[in-house]
Amino acid sequence: MSAATLVLLPPHDPATAGWRARLEQAVPELVVLQPETREEAARALAEADAAYGTLPADLLAHAGRLRWLQAPQAGPPPGFYHPALVAHPVQVTNMRDTYTDHVAAHALALVLALARGLPRYAREQARASWAPDWDPGAVLSLGEATALVVGVGAVGAEVGRLLAAFGTRVVGVDARRGGPVPGFAEVLPADALDRLLPEADLVILTVPHTPATEGLLDARRLALAKPGAYVVNIGRGPILRLDDLTAALAAGRLAGAALDVFETEPLPPDHPLWRRPDVLITPHVGGVGPHGEERRFAVLLENARRFVAGRELINLVDKSEWY
């Protein structure tokens, strides 16, 4: 074991106020600094071996000794993996798989709402309007449907497992994962996306935002989608081009969409998606649920213990791919 210095970077979340004391108690070899301002952070980083938080290029320039950076989210916001950080030798770890159950449950809620036409009925309720739709085609039978899960990481795999319980045929594409995955009929490489889109009644986006996935579902790919398909995005906003989705819905090529993440957040109040009866919008809350902070602390603590012991870190990221 060797002594190390970890900097908790500002701004600080009140929910993590006790992390400094807990880390120092659990890992006696670790000195934890908690600067309050960017100026204090720059001074602290000069002696830091590790850091937790977001590290822009101007602060990274002060971190001559830095060997490990713990990202505070599974998918940090755009700009986290800036060129200077990618080029730096520092290892980056993230918080993946700390809210898989919450996001997967939210995804299933969105799918079920679309399948049963709930977005339209919620609007009718607001108007106190009794307007049943008896058209069998207004309902998607999950037991007869095919779902395409784009990104079979922890969240995507759990979404597929849950959908399979409804009798849905689930297929997936993933840049890294292949082979048998519980609940999936097959998982194919990412380049199979165009071939699978015309077969899918549900297209569920769970991939992280990376250089390869930005704009992944655009006008060209939406045109490949099965007529009457539904699109669900619980991954990251930049994966799906909102203007192209809006156009596809307006043209009647898609049956509907449910979105928890958006290219622009908050979604502007004048955006036409707000007023479409075939669209369900939630404000980036898919990961909300109990135990989130404790799970994130557990990842940070495990990596802190590994770091001072010179062991391999968990949740390592390929910085050039942002995950």
PDB file of C-alpha atoms in Angstrom:
ATOM      1  CA  MET A   1       0.000   0.000   0.000  1.00  0.00           C
ATOM      2  CA  SER A   2       1.204   3.510  -0.823  1.00  0.00           C
ATOM      3  CA  ALA A   3      -0.136   6.887   0.228  1.00  0.00           C
ATOM      4  CA  ALA A   4      -2.091   8.817  -2.387  1.00  0.00           C
ATOM      5  CA  THR A   5      -3.975  12.091  -2.666  1.00  0.00           C
ATOM      6  CA  LEU A   6      -7.485  12.235  -4.114  1.00  0.00           C
ATOM      7  CA  VAL A   7      -9.177  15.538  -4.984  1.00  0.00           C
ATOM      8  CA  LEU A   8     -12.981  15.807  -4.918  1.00  0.00           C
ATOM      9  CA  LEU A   9     -13.494  18.472  -7.557  1.00  0.00           C
ATOM     10  CA  PRO A  10     -16.051  21.284  -7.259  1.00  0.00           C
ATOM     11  CA  PRO A  11     -18.910  21.961  -7.559  1.00  0.00           C
ATOM     12  CA  HIS A  12     -19.959  19.694  -4.724  1.00  0.00           C
ATOM     13  CA  ASP A  13     -23.288  17.917  -4.449  1.00  0.00           C
ATOM     14  CA  PRO A  14     -24.892  18.139  -0.965  1.00  0.00           C
ATOM     15  CA  ALA A  15     -25.685  14.424  -1.245  1.00  0.00           C
ATOM     16  CA  THR A  16     -21.948  13.655  -1.293  1.00  0.00           C
ATOM     17  CA  ALA A  17     -20.964  16.013   1.532  1.00  0.00           C
ATOM     18  CA  GLY A  18     -19.814  13.178   3.776  1.00  0.00           C
ATOM     19  CA  TRP A  19     -17.734  11.336   1.202  1.00  0.00           C
ATOM     20  CA  ARG A  20     -14.400  12.892   2.215  1.00  0.00           C
ATOM     21  CA  ALA A  21     -14.554  11.654   5.801  1.00  0.00           C
ATOM     22  CA  ARG A  22     -15.904   8.255   4.778  1.00  0.00           C
ATOM     23  CA  LEU A  23     -13.136   7.733   2.232  1.00  0.00           C
ATOM     24  CA  GLU A  24     -10.358   8.702   4.638  1.00  0.00           C
ATOM     25  CA  GLN A  25     -11.780   6.435   7.325  1.00  0.00           C
ATOM     26  CA  ALA A  26     -12.177   3.464   4.963  1.00  0.00           C
ATOM     27  CA  VAL A  27      -8.832   3.955   3.161  1.00  0.00           C
ATOM     28  CA  PRO A  28      -6.254   5.224   5.682  1.00  0.00           C
ATOM     29  CA  GLU A  29      -3.592   5.490   2.967  1.00  0.00           C
ATOM     30  CA  LEU A  30      -5.711   8.097   1.131  1.00  0.00           C
ATOM     31  CA  VAL A  31      -5.541  11.833   1.724  1.00  0.00           C
ATOM     32  CA  VAL A  32      -8.735  13.440   0.415  1.00  0.00           C
ATOM     33  CA  LEU A  33      -8.868  17.118  -0.513  1.00  0.00           C
ATOM     34  CA  GLN A  34     -12.157  18.943  -1.148  1.00  0.00           C
ATOM     35  CA  PRO A  35     -11.471  22.381  -2.649  1.00  0.00           C
ATOM     36  CA  GLU A  36     -14.434  24.729  -2.909  1.00  0.00           C
ATOM     37  CA  THR A  37     -13.364  26.912  -5.842  1.00  0.00           C
ATOM     38  CA  ARG A  38     -11.626  26.395  -9.186  1.00  0.00           C
ATOM     39  CA  GLU A  39      -8.595  28.283  -7.898  1.00  0.00           C
ATOM     40  CA  GLU A  40      -8.357  25.993  -4.875  1.00  0.00           C
ATOM     41  CA  ALA A  41      -8.879  22.993  -7.145  1.00  0.00           C
ATOM     42  CA  ALA A  42      -5.968  24.045  -9.362  1.00  0.00           C
ATOM     43  CA  ARG A  43      -3.664  24.192  -6.326  1.00  0.00           C
ATOM     44  CA  ALA A  44      -4.914  20.864  -4.991  1.00  0.00           C
ATOM     45  CA  LEU A  45      -4.456  19.137  -8.356  1.00  0.00           C
ATOM     46  CA  ALA A  46      -0.753  20.000  -8.332  1.00  0.00           C
ATOM     47  CA  GLU A  47      -0.277  17.344  -5.642  1.00  0.00           C
ATOM     48  CA  ALA A  48      -3.073  14.983  -6.686  1.00  0.00           C
ATOM     49  CA  ASP A  49      -2.627  11.368  -7.719  1.00  0.00           C
ATOM     50  CA  ALA A  50      -6.362  10.939  -8.338  1.00  0.00           C
ATOM     51  CA  ALA A  51      -9.505  13.010  -8.744  1.00  0.00           C
ATOM     52  CA  TYR A  52     -13.264  12.642  -8.727  1.00  0.00           C
ATOM     53  CA  GLY A  53     -15.464  14.846 -10.895  1.00  0.00           C
ATOM     54  CA  THR A  54     -15.189  16.759 -14.152  1.00  0.00           C
ATOM     55  CA  LEU A  55     -11.728  17.917 -15.180  1.00  0.00           C
ATOM     56  CA  PRO A  56     -11.676  20.550 -17.961  1.00  0.00           C
ATOM     57  CA  ALA A  57      -8.485  21.212 -19.885  1.00  0.00           C
ATOM     58  CA  ASP A  58      -7.482  24.285 -17.872  1.00  0.00           C
ATOM     59  CA  LEU A  59      -7.576  22.317 -14.618  1.00  0.00           C
ATOM     60  CA  LEU A  60      -6.010  19.212 -16.137  1.00  0.00           C
ATOM     61  CA  ALA A  61      -2.980  21.344 -16.996  1.00  0.00           C
ATOM     62  CA  HIS A  62      -2.268  21.657 -13.256  1.00  0.00           C
ATOM     63  CA  ALA A  63      -2.444  17.883 -12.638  1.00  0.00           C
ATOM     64  CA  GLY A  64       1.099  16.790 -13.366  1.00  0.00           C
ATOM     65  CA  ARG A  65       0.916  13.691 -11.124  1.00  0.00           C
ATOM     66  CA  LEU A  66      -2.619  12.562 -11.921  1.00  0.00           C
ATOM     67  CA  ARG A  67      -2.993   8.826 -12.645  1.00  0.00           C
ATOM     68  CA  TRP A  68      -6.719   8.185 -12.081  1.00  0.00           C
ATOM     69  CA  LEU A  69      -9.905  10.195 -12.695  1.00  0.00           C
ATOM     70  CA  GLN A  70     -13.277   8.875 -11.503  1.00  0.00           C
ATOM     71  CA  ALA A  71     -16.133  10.242 -13.622  1.00  0.00           C
ATOM     72  CA  PRO A  72     -19.230  11.058 -11.558  1.00  0.00           C
ATOM     73  CA  GLN A  73     -21.687   9.495 -14.035  1.00  0.00           C
ATOM     74  CA  ALA A  74     -21.942   6.435 -16.252  1.00  0.00           C
ATOM     75  CA  GLY A  75     -22.236   8.715 -19.277  1.00  0.00           C
ATOM     76  CA  PRO A  76     -20.752  12.118 -18.451  1.00  0.00           C
ATOM     77  CA  PRO A  77     -22.093  15.171 -20.302  1.00  0.00           C
ATOM     78  CA  PRO A  78     -20.722  16.263 -23.694  1.00  0.00           C
ATOM     79  CA  GLY A  79     -17.247  17.733 -23.407  1.00  0.00           C
ATOM     80  CA  PHE A  80     -16.097  15.549 -20.508  1.00  0.00           C
ATOM     81  CA  TYR A  81     -13.772  13.553 -22.789  1.00  0.00           C
ATOM     82  CA  HIS A  82     -12.047  16.570 -24.324  1.00  0.00           C
ATOM     83  CA  PRO A  83      -8.924  16.108 -26.502  1.00  0.00           C
ATOM     84  CA  ALA A  84      -6.490  16.976 -23.700  1.00  0.00           C
ATOM     85  CA  LEU A  85      -8.015  14.349 -21.408  1.00  0.00           C
ATOM     86  CA  VAL A  86      -7.996  11.709 -24.142  1.00  0.00           C
ATOM     87  CA  ALA A  87      -4.318  12.406 -24.848  1.00  0.00           C
ATOM     88  CA  HIS A  88      -3.356  12.441 -21.154  1.00  0.00           C
ATOM     89  CA  PRO A  89      -2.018   9.176 -19.648  1.00  0.00           C
ATOM     90  CA  VAL A  90      -4.544   9.336 -16.789  1.00  0.00           C
ATOM     91  CA  GLN A  91      -6.854   6.329 -16.426  1.00  0.00           C
ATOM     92  CA  VAL A  92     -10.567   7.196 -16.359  1.00  0.00           C
ATOM     93  CA  THR A  93     -13.274   5.109 -14.704  1.00  0.00           C
ATOM     94  CA  ASN A  94     -17.015   5.721 -14.788  1.00  0.00           C
ATOM     95  CA  MET A  95     -20.147   4.864 -12.797  1.00  0.00           C
ATOM     96  CA  ARG A  96     -21.674   2.312 -15.139  1.00  0.00           C
ATOM     97  CA  ASP A  97     -24.160  -0.188 -13.765  1.00  0.00           C
ATOM     98  CA  THR A  98     -25.040   1.947 -10.715  1.00  0.00           C
ATOM     99  CA  TYR A  99     -28.648   2.571 -11.816  1.00  0.00           C
ATOM    100  CA  THR A 100     -29.309  -0.202 -14.325  1.00  0.00           C
ATOM    101  CA  ASP A 101     -32.475  -1.357 -12.578  1.00  0.00           C
ATOM    102  CA  HIS A 102     -33.981   2.131 -12.499  1.00  0.00           C
ATOM    103  CA  VAL A 103     -33.285   2.935 -16.155  1.00  0.00           C
ATOM    104  CA  ALA A 104     -34.502  -0.466 -17.341  1.00  0.00           C
ATOM    105  CA  ALA A 105     -37.735  -0.112 -15.366  1.00  0.00           C
ATOM    106  CA  HIS A 106     -38.251   3.350 -16.843  1.00  0.00           C
ATOM    107  CA  ALA A 107     -37.664   1.967 -20.325  1.00  0.00           C
ATOM    108  CA  LEU A 108     -40.296  -0.710 -19.765  1.00  0.00           C
ATOM    109  CA  ALA A 109     -42.740   1.910 -18.482  1.00  0.00           C
ATOM    110  CA  LEU A 110     -42.244   3.901 -21.681  1.00  0.00           C
ATOM    111  CA  VAL A 111     -42.620   0.806 -23.880  1.00  0.00           C
ATOM    112  CA  LEU A 112     -45.822  -0.291 -22.139  1.00  0.00           C
ATOM    113  CA  ALA A 113     -47.252   3.216 -22.353  1.00  0.00           C
ATOM    114  CA  LEU A 114     -46.642   3.325 -26.092  1.00  0.00           C
ATOM    115  CA  ALA A 115     -47.896  -0.204 -26.653  1.00  0.00           C
ATOM    116  CA  ARG A 116     -51.235   0.603 -24.986  1.00  0.00           C
ATOM    117  CA  GLY A 117     -51.693   4.127 -26.362  1.00  0.00           C
ATOM    118  CA  LEU A 118     -51.328   5.844 -22.997  1.00  0.00           C
ATOM    119  CA  PRO A 119     -49.830   9.125 -24.281  1.00  0.00           C
ATOM    120  CA  ARG A 120     -53.085   9.901 -26.097  1.00  0.00           C
ATOM    121  CA  TYR A 121     -55.256   8.813 -23.181  1.00  0.00           C
ATOM    122  CA  ALA A 122     -53.252  10.995 -20.767  1.00  0.00           C
ATOM    123  CA  ARG A 123     -54.077  13.990 -22.944  1.00  0.00           C
ATOM    124  CA  GLU A 124     -57.735  12.989 -23.090  1.00  0.00           C
ATOM    125  CA  GLN A 125     -57.785  12.717 -19.299  1.00  0.00           C
ATOM    126  CA  ALA A 126     -56.481  16.280 -18.997  1.00  0.00           C
ATOM    127  CA  ARG A 127     -59.505  17.364 -21.046  1.00  0.00           C
ATOM    128  CA  ALA A 128     -61.926  15.101 -19.145  1.00  0.00           C
ATOM    129  CA  SER A 129     -62.636  13.474 -22.508  1.00  0.00           C
ATOM    130  CA  TRP A 130     -63.976   9.899 -22.710  1.00  0.00           C
ATOM    131  CA  ALA A 131     -62.515   8.808 -26.065  1.00  0.00           C
ATOM    132  CA  PRO A 132     -61.880   5.056 -26.310  1.00  0.00           C
ATOM    133  CA  ASP A 133     -60.038   3.753 -29.357  1.00  0.00           C
ATOM    134  CA  TRP A 134     -61.385   0.310 -30.256  1.00  0.00           C
ATOM    135  CA  ASP A 135     -59.123  -0.147 -33.275  1.00  0.00           C
ATOM    136  CA  PRO A 136     -57.028  -3.308 -32.652  1.00  0.00           C
ATOM    137  CA  GLY A 137     -54.246  -1.678 -34.633  1.00  0.00           C
ATOM    138  CA  ALA A 138     -53.954   1.027 -31.981  1.00  0.00           C
ATOM    139  CA  VAL A 139     -52.322  -1.502 -29.650  1.00  0.00           C
ATOM    140  CA  LEU A 140     -48.929  -3.165 -30.056  1.00  0.00           C
ATOM    141  CA  SER A 141     -49.079  -6.780 -28.915  1.00  0.00           C
ATOM    142  CA  LEU A 142     -45.747  -7.323 -27.212  1.00  0.00           C
ATOM    143  CA  GLY A 143     -46.089 -11.080 -27.552  1.00  0.00           C
ATOM    144  CA  GLU A 144     -46.094 -10.697 -31.333  1.00  0.00           C
ATOM    145  CA  ALA A 145     -43.537  -7.887 -31.562  1.00  0.00           C
ATOM    146  CA  THR A 146     -39.827  -7.667 -32.287  1.00  0.00           C
ATOM    147  CA  ALA A 147     -37.748  -5.247 -30.231  1.00  0.00           C
ATOM    148  CA  LEU A 148     -34.349  -4.026 -31.395  1.00  0.00           C
ATOM    149  CA  VAL A 149     -32.153  -2.948 -28.478  1.00  0.00           C
ATOM    150  CA  VAL A 150     -29.366  -0.688 -29.709  1.00  0.00           C
ATOM    151  CA  GLY A 151     -26.594  -1.107 -27.156  1.00  0.00           C
ATOM    152  CA  VAL A 152     -26.484  -4.292 -25.082  1.00  0.00           C
ATOM    153  CA  GLY A 153     -24.557  -3.033 -22.086  1.00  0.00           C
ATOM    154  CA  ALA A 154     -25.870  -3.392 -18.549  1.00  0.00           C
ATOM    155  CA  VAL A 155     -29.031  -1.350 -19.207  1.00  0.00           C
ATOM    156  CA  GLY A 156     -29.715  -2.758 -22.663  1.00  0.00           C
ATOM    157  CA  ALA A 157     -29.276  -6.330 -21.454  1.00  0.00           C
ATOM    158  CA  GLU A 158     -31.743  -5.780 -18.618  1.00  0.00           C
ATOM    159  CA  VAL A 159     -34.277  -4.113 -20.917  1.00  0.00           C
ATOM    160  CA  GLY A 160     -34.071  -7.120 -23.223  1.00  0.00           C
ATOM    161  CA  ARG A 161     -34.499  -9.565 -20.366  1.00  0.00           C
ATOM    162  CA  LEU A 162     -37.589  -7.771 -19.109  1.00  0.00           C
ATOM    163  CA  LEU A 163     -39.147  -7.487 -22.576  1.00  0.00           C
ATOM    164  CA  ALA A 164     -38.620 -11.194 -23.194  1.00  0.00           C
ATOM    165  CA  ALA A 165     -40.893 -11.886 -20.214  1.00  0.00           C
ATOM    166  CA  PHE A 166     -43.746 -10.370 -22.267  1.00  0.00           C
ATOM    167  CA  GLY A 167     -43.036 -12.788 -25.087  1.00  0.00           C
ATOM    168  CA  THR A 168     -41.306 -10.163 -27.222  1.00  0.00           C
ATOM    169  CA  ARG A 169     -38.646 -11.345 -29.631  1.00  0.00           C
ATOM    170  CA  VAL A 170     -35.608  -9.303 -28.672  1.00  0.00           C
ATOM    171  CA  VAL A 171     -32.576  -8.709 -30.875  1.00  0.00           C
ATOM    172  CA  GLY A 172     -29.651  -6.459 -30.144  1.00  0.00           C
ATOM    173  CA  VAL A 173     -26.685  -4.733 -31.712  1.00  0.00           C
ATOM    174  CA  ASP A 174     -23.566  -3.810 -29.817  1.00  0.00           C
ATOM    175  CA  ALA A 175     -20.059  -2.682 -30.754  1.00  0.00           C
ATOM    176  CA  ARG A 176     -18.392  -4.806 -28.063  1.00  0.00           C
ATOM    177  CA  ARG A 177     -20.747  -7.494 -26.846  1.00  0.00           C
ATOM    178  CA  GLY A 178     -21.711 -10.666 -28.697  1.00  0.00           C
ATOM    179  CA  GLY A 179     -22.701 -14.222 -27.930  1.00  0.00           C
ATOM    180  CA  PRO A 180     -25.692 -15.372 -25.887  1.00  0.00           C
ATOM    181  CA  VAL A 181     -27.404 -12.767 -23.698  1.00  0.00           C
ATOM    182  CA  PRO A 182     -30.402 -13.828 -21.540  1.00  0.00           C
ATOM    183  CA  GLY A 183     -33.690 -12.861 -23.208  1.00  0.00           C
ATOM    184  CA  PHE A 184     -32.130 -12.044 -26.589  1.00  0.00           C
ATOM    185  CA  ALA A 185     -32.723 -14.124 -29.702  1.00  0.00           C
ATOM    186  CA  GLU A 186     -29.413 -12.759 -31.002  1.00  0.00           C
ATOM    187  CA  VAL A 187     -26.881  -9.988 -30.462  1.00  0.00           C
ATOM    188  CA  LEU A 188     -25.062  -8.827 -33.572  1.00  0.00           C
ATOM    189  CA  PRO A 189     -22.257  -6.335 -34.270  1.00  0.00           C
ATOM    190  CA  ALA A 190     -23.117  -2.650 -34.544  1.00  0.00           C
ATOM    191  CA  ASP A 191     -22.901  -2.722 -38.331  1.00  0.00           C
ATOM    192  CA  ALA A 192     -26.017  -4.949 -38.433  1.00  0.00           C
ATOM    193  CA  LEU A 193     -28.209  -2.006 -37.377  1.00  0.00           C
ATOM    194  CA  ASP A 194     -29.364  -1.065 -40.884  1.00  0.00           C
ATOM    195  CA  ARG A 195     -30.309  -4.672 -41.623  1.00  0.00           C
ATOM    196  CA  LEU A 196     -32.329  -5.095 -38.425  1.00  0.00           C
ATOM    197  CA  LEU A 197     -34.219  -1.784 -38.427  1.00  0.00           C
ATOM    198  CA  PRO A 198     -36.830  -2.887 -41.021  1.00  0.00           C
ATOM    199  CA  GLU A 199     -37.760  -5.876 -38.800  1.00  0.00           C
ATOM    200  CA  ALA A 200     -38.289  -4.043 -35.501  1.00  0.00           C
ATOM    201  CA  ASP A 201     -41.623  -2.932 -34.067  1.00  0.00           C
ATOM    202  CA  LEU A 202     -39.724  -1.268 -31.207  1.00  0.00           C
ATOM    203  CA  VAL A 203     -36.351   0.460 -31.522  1.00  0.00           C
ATOM    204  CA  ILE A 204     -34.900   1.062 -28.060  1.00  0.00           C
ATOM    205  CA  LEU A 205     -31.756   3.192 -27.776  1.00  0.00           C
ATOM    206  CA  THR A 206     -29.570   2.484 -24.746  1.00  0.00           C
ATOM    207  CA  VAL A 207     -26.105   3.205 -26.161  1.00  0.00           C
ATOM    208  CA  PRO A 208     -23.822   5.832 -24.597  1.00  0.00           C
ATOM    209  CA  HIS A 209     -22.988   9.049 -26.391  1.00  0.00           C
ATOM    210  CA  THR A 210     -19.694   8.440 -28.197  1.00  0.00           C
ATOM    211  CA  PRO A 211     -18.066   9.709 -31.389  1.00  0.00           C
ATOM    212  CA  ALA A 212     -19.512   6.634 -33.129  1.00  0.00           C
ATOM    213  CA  THR A 213     -23.080   6.978 -31.815  1.00  0.00           C
ATOM    214  CA  GLU A 214     -23.668  10.722 -32.207  1.00  0.00           C
ATOM    215  CA  GLY A 215     -26.536  11.107 -34.672  1.00  0.00           C
ATOM    216  CA  LEU A 216     -26.824   7.327 -34.942  1.00  0.00           C
ATOM    217  CA  LEU A 217     -30.567   7.420 -35.579  1.00  0.00           C
ATOM    218  CA  ASP A 218     -30.945  10.080 -38.252  1.00  0.00           C
ATOM    219  CA  ALA A 219     -33.225  10.636 -41.247  1.00  0.00           C
ATOM    220  CA  ARG A 220     -31.557   7.898 -43.269  1.00  0.00           C
ATOM    221  CA  ARG A 221     -31.941   5.257 -40.583  1.00  0.00           C
ATOM    222  CA  LEU A 222     -35.432   6.377 -39.581  1.00  0.00           C
ATOM    223  CA  ALA A 223     -36.394   5.830 -43.224  1.00  0.00           C
ATOM    224  CA  LEU A 224     -35.168   2.241 -42.865  1.00  0.00           C
ATOM    225  CA  ALA A 225     -37.361   1.618 -39.827  1.00  0.00           C
ATOM    226  CA  LYS A 226     -40.403  -0.602 -40.149  1.00  0.00           C
ATOM    227  CA  PRO A 227     -43.522   1.445 -40.992  1.00  0.00           C
ATOM    228  CA  GLY A 228     -45.489   1.929 -37.786  1.00  0.00           C
ATOM    229  CA  ALA A 229     -42.515   1.266 -35.499  1.00  0.00           C
ATOM    230  CA  TYR A 230     -42.017   2.965 -32.136  1.00  0.00           C
ATOM    231  CA  VAL A 231     -38.761   4.637 -31.027  1.00  0.00           C
ATOM    232  CA  VAL A 232     -37.673   4.810 -27.379  1.00  0.00           C
ATOM    233  CA  ASN A 233     -34.550   6.715 -26.297  1.00  0.00           C
ATOM    234  CA  ILE A 234     -33.212   6.199 -22.786  1.00  0.00           C
ATOM    235  CA  GLY A 235     -29.538   6.341 -23.793  1.00  0.00           C
ATOM    236  CA  ARG A 236     -28.278   9.843 -24.513  1.00  0.00           C
ATOM    237  CA  GLY A 237     -29.903  12.699 -26.390  1.00  0.00           C
ATOM    238  CA  PRO A 238     -27.321  13.201 -29.162  1.00  0.00           C
ATOM    239  CA  ILE A 239     -27.893   9.622 -30.390  1.00  0.00           C
ATOM    240  CA  LEU A 240     -31.228  10.608 -31.947  1.00  0.00           C
ATOM    241  CA  ARG A 241     -31.716  13.569 -34.283  1.00  0.00           C
ATOM    242  CA  LEU A 242     -34.881  15.232 -33.013  1.00  0.00           C
ATOM    243  CA  ASP A 243     -35.641  17.131 -36.209  1.00  0.00           C
ATOM    244  CA  ASP A 244     -35.467  13.896 -38.170  1.00  0.00           C
ATOM    245  CA  LEU A 245     -37.671  12.108 -35.636  1.00  0.00           C
ATOM    246  CA  THR A 246     -40.202  14.940 -35.739  1.00  0.00           C
ATOM    247  CA  ALA A 247     -40.313  14.739 -39.534  1.00  0.00           C
ATOM    248  CA  ALA A 248     -40.755  10.956 -39.509  1.00  0.00           C
ATOM    249  CA  LEU A 249     -43.646  11.222 -37.038  1.00  0.00           C
ATOM    250  CA  ALA A 250     -45.292  14.027 -38.999  1.00  0.00           C
ATOM    251  CA  ALA A 251     -45.063  11.962 -42.176  1.00  0.00           C
ATOM    252  CA  GLY A 252     -46.745   9.020 -40.458  1.00  0.00           C
ATOM    253  CA  ARG A 253     -43.778   6.692 -40.926  1.00  0.00           C
ATOM    254  CA  LEU A 254     -43.600   5.952 -37.191  1.00  0.00           C
ATOM    255  CA  ALA A 255     -46.401   5.089 -34.783  1.00  0.00           C
ATOM    256  CA  GLY A 256     -44.910   7.008 -31.894  1.00  0.00           C
ATOM    257  CA  ALA A 257     -41.935   7.730 -29.680  1.00  0.00           C
ATOM    258  CA  ALA A 258     -41.019   7.926 -26.009  1.00  0.00           C
ATOM    259  CA  LEU A 259     -38.019  10.013 -25.006  1.00  0.00           C
ATOM    260  CA  ASP A 260     -36.227  10.561 -21.721  1.00  0.00           C
ATOM    261  CA  VAL A 261     -33.142  12.251 -23.219  1.00  0.00           C
ATOM    262  CA  PHE A 262     -32.792  14.943 -25.887  1.00  0.00           C
ATOM    263  CA  GLU A 263     -30.238  16.665 -28.098  1.00  0.00           C
ATOM    264  CA  THR A 264     -31.096  19.907 -26.294  1.00  0.00           C
ATOM    265  CA  GLU A 265     -32.000  19.762 -22.624  1.00  0.00           C
ATOM    266  CA  PRO A 266     -34.356  21.058 -21.427  1.00  0.00           C
ATOM    267  CA  LEU A 267     -36.396  20.464 -24.565  1.00  0.00           C
ATOM    268  CA  PRO A 268     -37.486  23.956 -25.699  1.00  0.00           C
ATOM    269  CA  PRO A 269     -41.124  24.678 -24.808  1.00  0.00           C
ATOM    270  CA  ASP A 270     -41.968  25.514 -28.421  1.00  0.00           C
ATOM    271  CA  HIS A 271     -40.683  22.183 -29.738  1.00  0.00           C
ATOM    272  CA  PRO A 272     -43.436  20.355 -31.695  1.00  0.00           C
ATOM    273  CA  LEU A 273     -42.773  17.050 -29.912  1.00  0.00           C
ATOM    274  CA  TRP A 274     -44.410  18.446 -26.758  1.00  0.00           C
ATOM    275  CA  ARG A 275     -47.765  18.635 -28.499  1.00  0.00           C
ATOM    276  CA  ARG A 276     -47.808  15.368 -30.424  1.00  0.00           C
ATOM    277  CA  PRO A 277     -50.367  12.866 -29.052  1.00  0.00           C
ATOM    278  CA  ASP A 278     -48.146   9.980 -30.176  1.00  0.00           C
ATOM    279  CA  VAL A 279     -45.132  11.109 -28.143  1.00  0.00           C
ATOM    280  CA  LEU A 280     -44.365  10.569 -24.457  1.00  0.00           C
ATOM    281  CA  ILE A 281     -41.741  12.825 -22.861  1.00  0.00           C
ATOM    282  CA  THR A 282     -40.012  12.447 -19.495  1.00  0.00           C
ATOM    283  CA  PRO A 283     -37.351  14.990 -18.412  1.00  0.00           C
ATOM    284  CA  HIS A 284     -34.175  12.847 -18.173  1.00  0.00           C
ATOM    285  CA  VAL A 285     -35.337  11.025 -15.048  1.00  0.00           C
ATOM    286  CA  GLY A 286     -34.764   7.416 -16.129  1.00  0.00           C
ATOM    287  CA  GLY A 287     -32.007   6.904 -13.564  1.00  0.00           C
ATOM    288  CA  VAL A 288     -33.966   8.242 -10.603  1.00  0.00           C
ATOM    289  CA  GLY A 289     -34.464   5.769  -7.778  1.00  0.00           C
ATOM    290  CA  PRO A 290     -33.278   4.807  -4.319  1.00  0.00           C
ATOM    291  CA  HIS A 291     -29.678   3.964  -3.370  1.00  0.00           C
ATOM    292  CA  GLY A 292     -28.083   5.902  -6.245  1.00  0.00           C
ATOM    293  CA  GLU A 293     -25.587   7.887  -4.140  1.00  0.00           C
ATOM    294  CA  GLU A 294     -24.581   4.837  -2.102  1.00  0.00           C
ATOM    295  CA  ARG A 295     -23.961   2.830  -5.256  1.00  0.00           C
ATOM    296  CA  ARG A 296     -21.813   5.601  -6.703  1.00  0.00           C
ATOM    297  CA  PHE A 297     -19.870   5.886  -3.452  1.00  0.00           C
ATOM    298  CA  ALA A 298     -19.312   2.122  -3.494  1.00  0.00           C
ATOM    299  CA  VAL A 299     -17.654   2.385  -6.929  1.00  0.00           C
ATOM    300  CA  LEU A 300     -15.472   5.288  -5.805  1.00  0.00           C
ATOM    301  CA  LEU A 301     -14.496   3.448  -2.601  1.00  0.00           C
ATOM    302  CA  GLU A 302     -13.676   0.198  -4.398  1.00  0.00           C
ATOM    303  CA  ASN A 303     -11.503   2.035  -6.886  1.00  0.00           C
ATOM    304  CA  ALA A 304      -9.802   4.047  -4.137  1.00  0.00           C
ATOM    305  CA  ARG A 305      -8.866   0.812  -2.368  1.00  0.00           C
ATOM    306  CA  ARG A 306      -7.594  -0.679  -5.620  1.00  0.00           C
ATOM    307  CA  PHE A 307      -5.676   2.470  -6.492  1.00  0.00           C
ATOM    308  CA  VAL A 308      -3.645   2.636  -3.281  1.00  0.00           C
ATOM    309  CA  ALA A 309      -3.024  -1.120  -3.528  1.00  0.00           C
ATOM    310  CA  GLY A 310      -1.792  -0.841  -7.109  1.00  0.00           C
ATOM    311  CA  ARG A 311      -4.539  -3.124  -8.416  1.00  0.00           C
ATOM    312  CA  GLU A 312      -6.553  -2.848 -11.633  1.00  0.00           C
ATOM    313  CA  LEU A 313      -9.449  -0.393 -11.393  1.00  0.00           C
ATOM    314  CA  ILE A 314     -13.068  -1.298 -12.154  1.00  0.00           C
ATOM    315  CA  ASN A 315     -15.237   0.422 -14.781  1.00  0.00           C
ATOM    316  CA  LEU A 316     -12.245   1.469 -16.862  1.00  0.00           C
ATOM    317  CA  VAL A 317     -13.079   3.641 -19.879  1.00  0.00           C
ATOM    318  CA  ASP A 318     -11.604   3.748 -23.360  1.00  0.00           C
ATOM    319  CA  LYS A 319     -11.196   7.518 -23.431  1.00  0.00           C
ATOM    320  CA  SER A 320     -11.088   7.711 -27.209  1.00  0.00           C
ATOM    321  CA  GLU A 321     -14.543   6.062 -27.368  1.00  0.00           C
ATOM    322  CA  TRP A 322     -15.881   7.892 -24.255  1.00  0.00           C
ATOM    323  CA  TYR A 323     -17.002   4.677 -22.502  1.00  0.00           C
TER     324      TYR A 323
END
